[in-house]
Tab-separated table of C-alpha atoms in Angstrom:
chain	number	residue	atom	x	y	z
A	1	ILE	CA	18.911	-37.436	1.354
A	2	GLU	CA	19.684	-33.702	1.579
A	3	ALA	CA	16.674	-32.851	-0.589
A	4	LEU	CA	14.412	-34.761	1.756
A	5	PHE	CA	15.879	-32.982	4.772
A	6	THR	CA	14.978	-29.586	3.342
A	7	LEU	CA	11.405	-30.800	2.975
A	8	GLY	CA	11.330	-31.721	6.649
A	9	MET	CA	11.672	-35.442	5.976
A	10	PRO	CA	15.246	-36.616	6.685
A	11	CYS	CA	16.141	-40.013	5.337
A	12	VAL	CA	18.110	-42.657	7.191
A	13	GLY	CA	19.049	-45.562	5.003
A	14	GLU	CA	15.954	-46.730	3.170
A	15	HIS	CA	13.492	-45.315	5.720
A	16	ILE	CA	11.946	-41.868	5.730
A	17	TRP	CA	11.544	-40.464	9.244
A	18	PRO	CA	9.444	-37.470	10.207
A	19	ALA	CA	11.486	-34.397	11.100
A	20	THR	CA	12.049	-33.832	14.771
A	21	GLU	CA	11.267	-30.507	16.446
A	22	ALA	CA	14.987	-29.708	16.561
A	23	GLU	CA	15.332	-30.305	12.825
A	24	ARG	CA	12.330	-28.090	12.082
A	25	CYS	CA	13.819	-25.345	14.276
A	26	LEU	CA	17.164	-25.646	12.519
A	27	GLU	CA	15.474	-25.430	9.124
A	28	ALA	CA	13.519	-22.351	10.232
A	29	LEU	CA	16.702	-20.681	11.472
A	30	LEU	CA	18.450	-21.365	8.179
A	31	LYS	CA	15.515	-19.915	6.221
A	32	ARG	CA	15.469	-16.850	8.482
A	33	LYS	CA	19.187	-16.324	7.935
A	34	GLU	CA	18.671	-16.596	4.162
A	35	ILE	CA	15.817	-14.056	4.269
A	36	LEU	CA	17.854	-11.613	6.360
A	37	GLU	CA	20.772	-11.892	3.946
A	38	ARG	CA	18.459	-11.261	0.982
A	39	GLN	CA	17.010	-8.178	2.723
A	40	ARG	CA	20.515	-6.879	3.470
A	41	LEU	CA	21.420	-7.161	-0.219
A	42	LEU	CA	18.194	-5.429	-1.258
A	43	ARG	CA	18.890	-2.503	1.104
A	44	LYS	CA	22.208	-1.982	-0.689
A	45	LEU	CA	20.260	-1.395	-3.925
A	46	ILE	CA	17.925	1.311	-2.544
A	47	ASP	CA	20.008	4.094	-4.115
A	48	ASP	CA	20.625	2.331	-7.425
A	49	PRO	CA	20.536	4.822	-10.320
A	50	HIS	CA	18.240	2.590	-12.388
A	51	ARG	CA	14.514	2.978	-11.859
A	52	GLU	CA	13.772	-0.673	-12.679
A	53	VAL	CA	16.143	-1.878	-9.976
A	54	ARG	CA	14.527	0.346	-7.332
A	55	ILE	CA	11.068	-0.858	-8.432
A	56	ARG	CA	12.139	-4.484	-7.883
A	57	VAL	CA	13.674	-3.550	-4.525
A	58	ALA	CA	10.398	-1.873	-3.457
A	59	GLN	CA	8.485	-5.012	-4.449
A	60	ARG	CA	10.736	-7.308	-2.431
A	61	LEU	CA	11.808	-5.405	0.680
A	62	THR	CA	9.949	-6.124	3.890
A	63	PRO	CA	7.687	-3.221	4.973
A	64	PRO	CA	10.143	-1.815	7.565
A	65	GLY	CA	12.786	-1.481	4.844
A	66	LEU	CA	10.440	0.513	2.609
A	67	VAL	CA	10.707	3.642	4.766
A	68	ALA	CA	13.935	4.576	2.986
A	69	LEU	CA	12.141	4.562	-0.393
A	70	ARG	CA	9.133	6.728	0.520
A	71	ARG	CA	10.807	9.829	-1.013
A	72	ASP	CA	12.307	8.076	-4.053
A	73	PRO	CA	12.623	10.321	-7.137
A	74	ASP	CA	10.552	7.913	-9.248
A	75	TYR	CA	6.771	8.102	-8.790
A	76	TYR	CA	6.179	4.392	-9.452
A	77	VAL	CA	8.640	3.333	-6.749
A	78	ARG	CA	6.680	5.565	-4.344
A	79	VAL	CA	3.376	4.032	-5.512
A	80	ILE	CA	4.669	0.555	-4.663
A	81	VAL	CA	5.936	1.823	-1.323
A	82	ALA	CA	2.552	3.426	-0.545
A	83	ARG	CA	0.813	0.110	-1.302
A	84	ARG	CA	3.130	-1.890	0.967
A	85	ILE	CA	4.557	0.326	3.719
A	86	SER	CA	3.389	0.038	7.314
A	87	PRO	CA	0.270	2.166	7.967
A	88	ALA	CA	2.230	4.097	10.599
A	89	PHE	CA	4.285	5.723	7.809
A	90	LEU	CA	1.470	6.389	5.327
A	91	MET	CA	0.662	9.865	6.627
A	92	GLN	CA	4.218	10.935	5.750
A	93	MET	CA	3.388	10.213	2.104
A	94	ALA	CA	0.086	12.141	2.040
A	95	ASP	CA	1.756	15.263	0.622
A	96	ASP	CA	3.412	13.440	-2.271
A	97	PRO	CA	3.463	15.506	-5.505
A	98	ASP	CA	2.156	12.602	-7.610
A	99	ARG	CA	-1.552	11.860	-7.902
A	100	GLU	CA	-1.116	8.068	-8.096
A	101	VAL	CA	0.901	8.002	-4.882
A	102	ARG	CA	-1.735	10.072	-3.054
A	103	LEU	CA	-4.447	7.733	-4.377
A	104	ALA	CA	-2.547	4.738	-2.994
A	105	VAL	CA	-2.122	6.487	0.354
A	106	ALA	CA	-5.790	7.542	0.515
A	107	SER	CA	-6.905	3.995	-0.239
A	108	ARG	CA	-4.951	2.643	2.755
A	109	LEU	CA	-5.194	5.365	5.383
A	110	ALA	CA	-7.675	4.903	8.203
A	111	PRO	CA	-10.998	6.631	7.388
A	112	SER	CA	-10.506	8.916	10.386
A	113	ALA	CA	-7.270	10.276	8.848
A	114	LEU	CA	-8.644	11.124	5.395
A	115	GLY	CA	-9.318	14.762	6.256
A	116	VAL	CA	-5.814	15.653	5.037
A	117	PHE	CA	-7.047	15.060	1.476
A	118	VAL	CA	-10.152	17.307	1.571
A	119	ASP	CA	-8.301	20.076	-0.294
A	120	ASP	CA	-6.314	17.793	-2.593
A	121	PRO	CA	-5.900	19.336	-6.074
A	122	GLU	CA	-6.976	16.097	-7.798
A	123	VAL	CA	-10.669	15.255	-8.105
A	124	ALA	CA	-9.877	11.522	-8.158
A	125	VAL	CA	-8.236	11.723	-4.734
A	126	ARG	CA	-11.103	13.726	-3.208
A	127	ARG	CA	-13.594	11.318	-4.786
A	128	LEU	CA	-11.854	8.352	-3.159
A	129	VAL	CA	-11.909	10.224	0.142
A	130	ALA	CA	-15.673	10.753	-0.255
A	131	GLN	CA	-16.092	7.000	-0.742
A	132	ARG	CA	-14.103	6.068	2.375
A	133	ALA	CA	-14.380	8.973	4.827
A	134	LEU	CA	-16.299	8.955	8.073
A	135	ASP	CA	-19.748	10.558	7.996
A	136	ALA	CA	-18.473	13.641	9.844
A	137	LEU	CA	-16.301	14.579	6.862
A	138	LEU	CA	-19.083	14.188	4.297
A	139	SER	CA	-20.668	17.575	5.080
A	140	THR	CA	-17.371	19.275	4.153
A	141	LEU	CA	-17.049	17.204	0.978
A	142	ALA	CA	-20.671	18.024	0.045
A	143	LYS	CA	-19.457	21.582	-0.665
A	144	ASP	CA	-16.665	20.439	-2.994
A	145	ALA	CA	-16.304	22.306	-6.292
A	146	ALA	CA	-16.233	19.047	-8.294
A	147	TRP	CA	-19.625	17.511	-8.950
A	148	GLU	CA	-18.033	14.022	-8.996
A	149	VAL	CA	-17.051	14.418	-5.336
A	150	ARG	CA	-20.515	15.686	-4.396
A	151	TRP	CA	-22.041	12.736	-6.285
A	152	GLU	CA	-19.964	10.319	-4.160
A	153	VAL	CA	-21.138	12.123	-1.026
A	154	ALA	CA	-24.749	11.819	-2.194
A	155	GLN	CA	-24.314	8.034	-2.419
A	156	ARG	CA	-23.626	7.895	1.330
A	157	ALA	CA	-25.423	10.981	2.615
A	158	SER	CA	-27.584	11.120	5.710
A	159	ALA	CA	-31.155	12.396	5.321
A	160	ARG	CA	-30.133	15.962	6.249
A	161	LEU	CA	-27.198	15.976	3.849
A	162	ALA	CA	-29.298	14.366	1.094
A	163	THR	CA	-31.797	17.229	1.404
A	164	GLN	CA	-28.965	19.730	1.009
A	165	LEU	CA	-27.627	17.882	-2.043
A	166	GLY	CA	-31.138	17.747	-3.507
A	167	ALA	CA	-30.697	21.420	-4.364
A	168	ASP	CA	-27.317	20.874	-6.034
A	169	PRO	CA	-26.867	22.684	-9.388
A	170	GLU	CA	-25.675	19.435	-11.015
A	171	GLU	CA	-28.455	17.064	-12.098
A	172	GLU	CA	-26.271	13.963	-11.557
A	173	VAL	CA	-25.819	14.916	-7.899
A	174	ARG	CA	-29.530	15.668	-7.390
A	175	ASN	CA	-30.502	12.298	-8.895
A	176	ALA	CA	-27.993	10.317	-6.832
């Protein structure tokens, strides 16, 4: 009988009755309480000394709880956080020292906010920015030192910018 109740189908005697609205509300409240308790326990593990524990915590915490992990000492914890955290907190992770974290941030930031990565030391990050940035930023990226970034710009360039890139010293960029 109890197993049927948890499925929303309480049993009375031999008959199965559909759950009433009150029973569904009660079940939802119990599930909510269970989720909140689980989140409370996960928050206690945020400062665990073991990397694997913090990785699991980052995978399971709700996005508001991830804010506390955005400066974790382990890069992979921060990568998971960058993939899951609320977009409102992504900009705070844009200056992360690890390339993979910055790539995760750049892949989720709004295209209008990608200008913070124009001078990123990693070509892969600037290349991703060139793929996602608004057209206004492409003229700046067209002057990038890395030909891979200029090649990405050439893929999306306006007619004026394409003419400029047609004189690029790198053949791959000119042919794009």
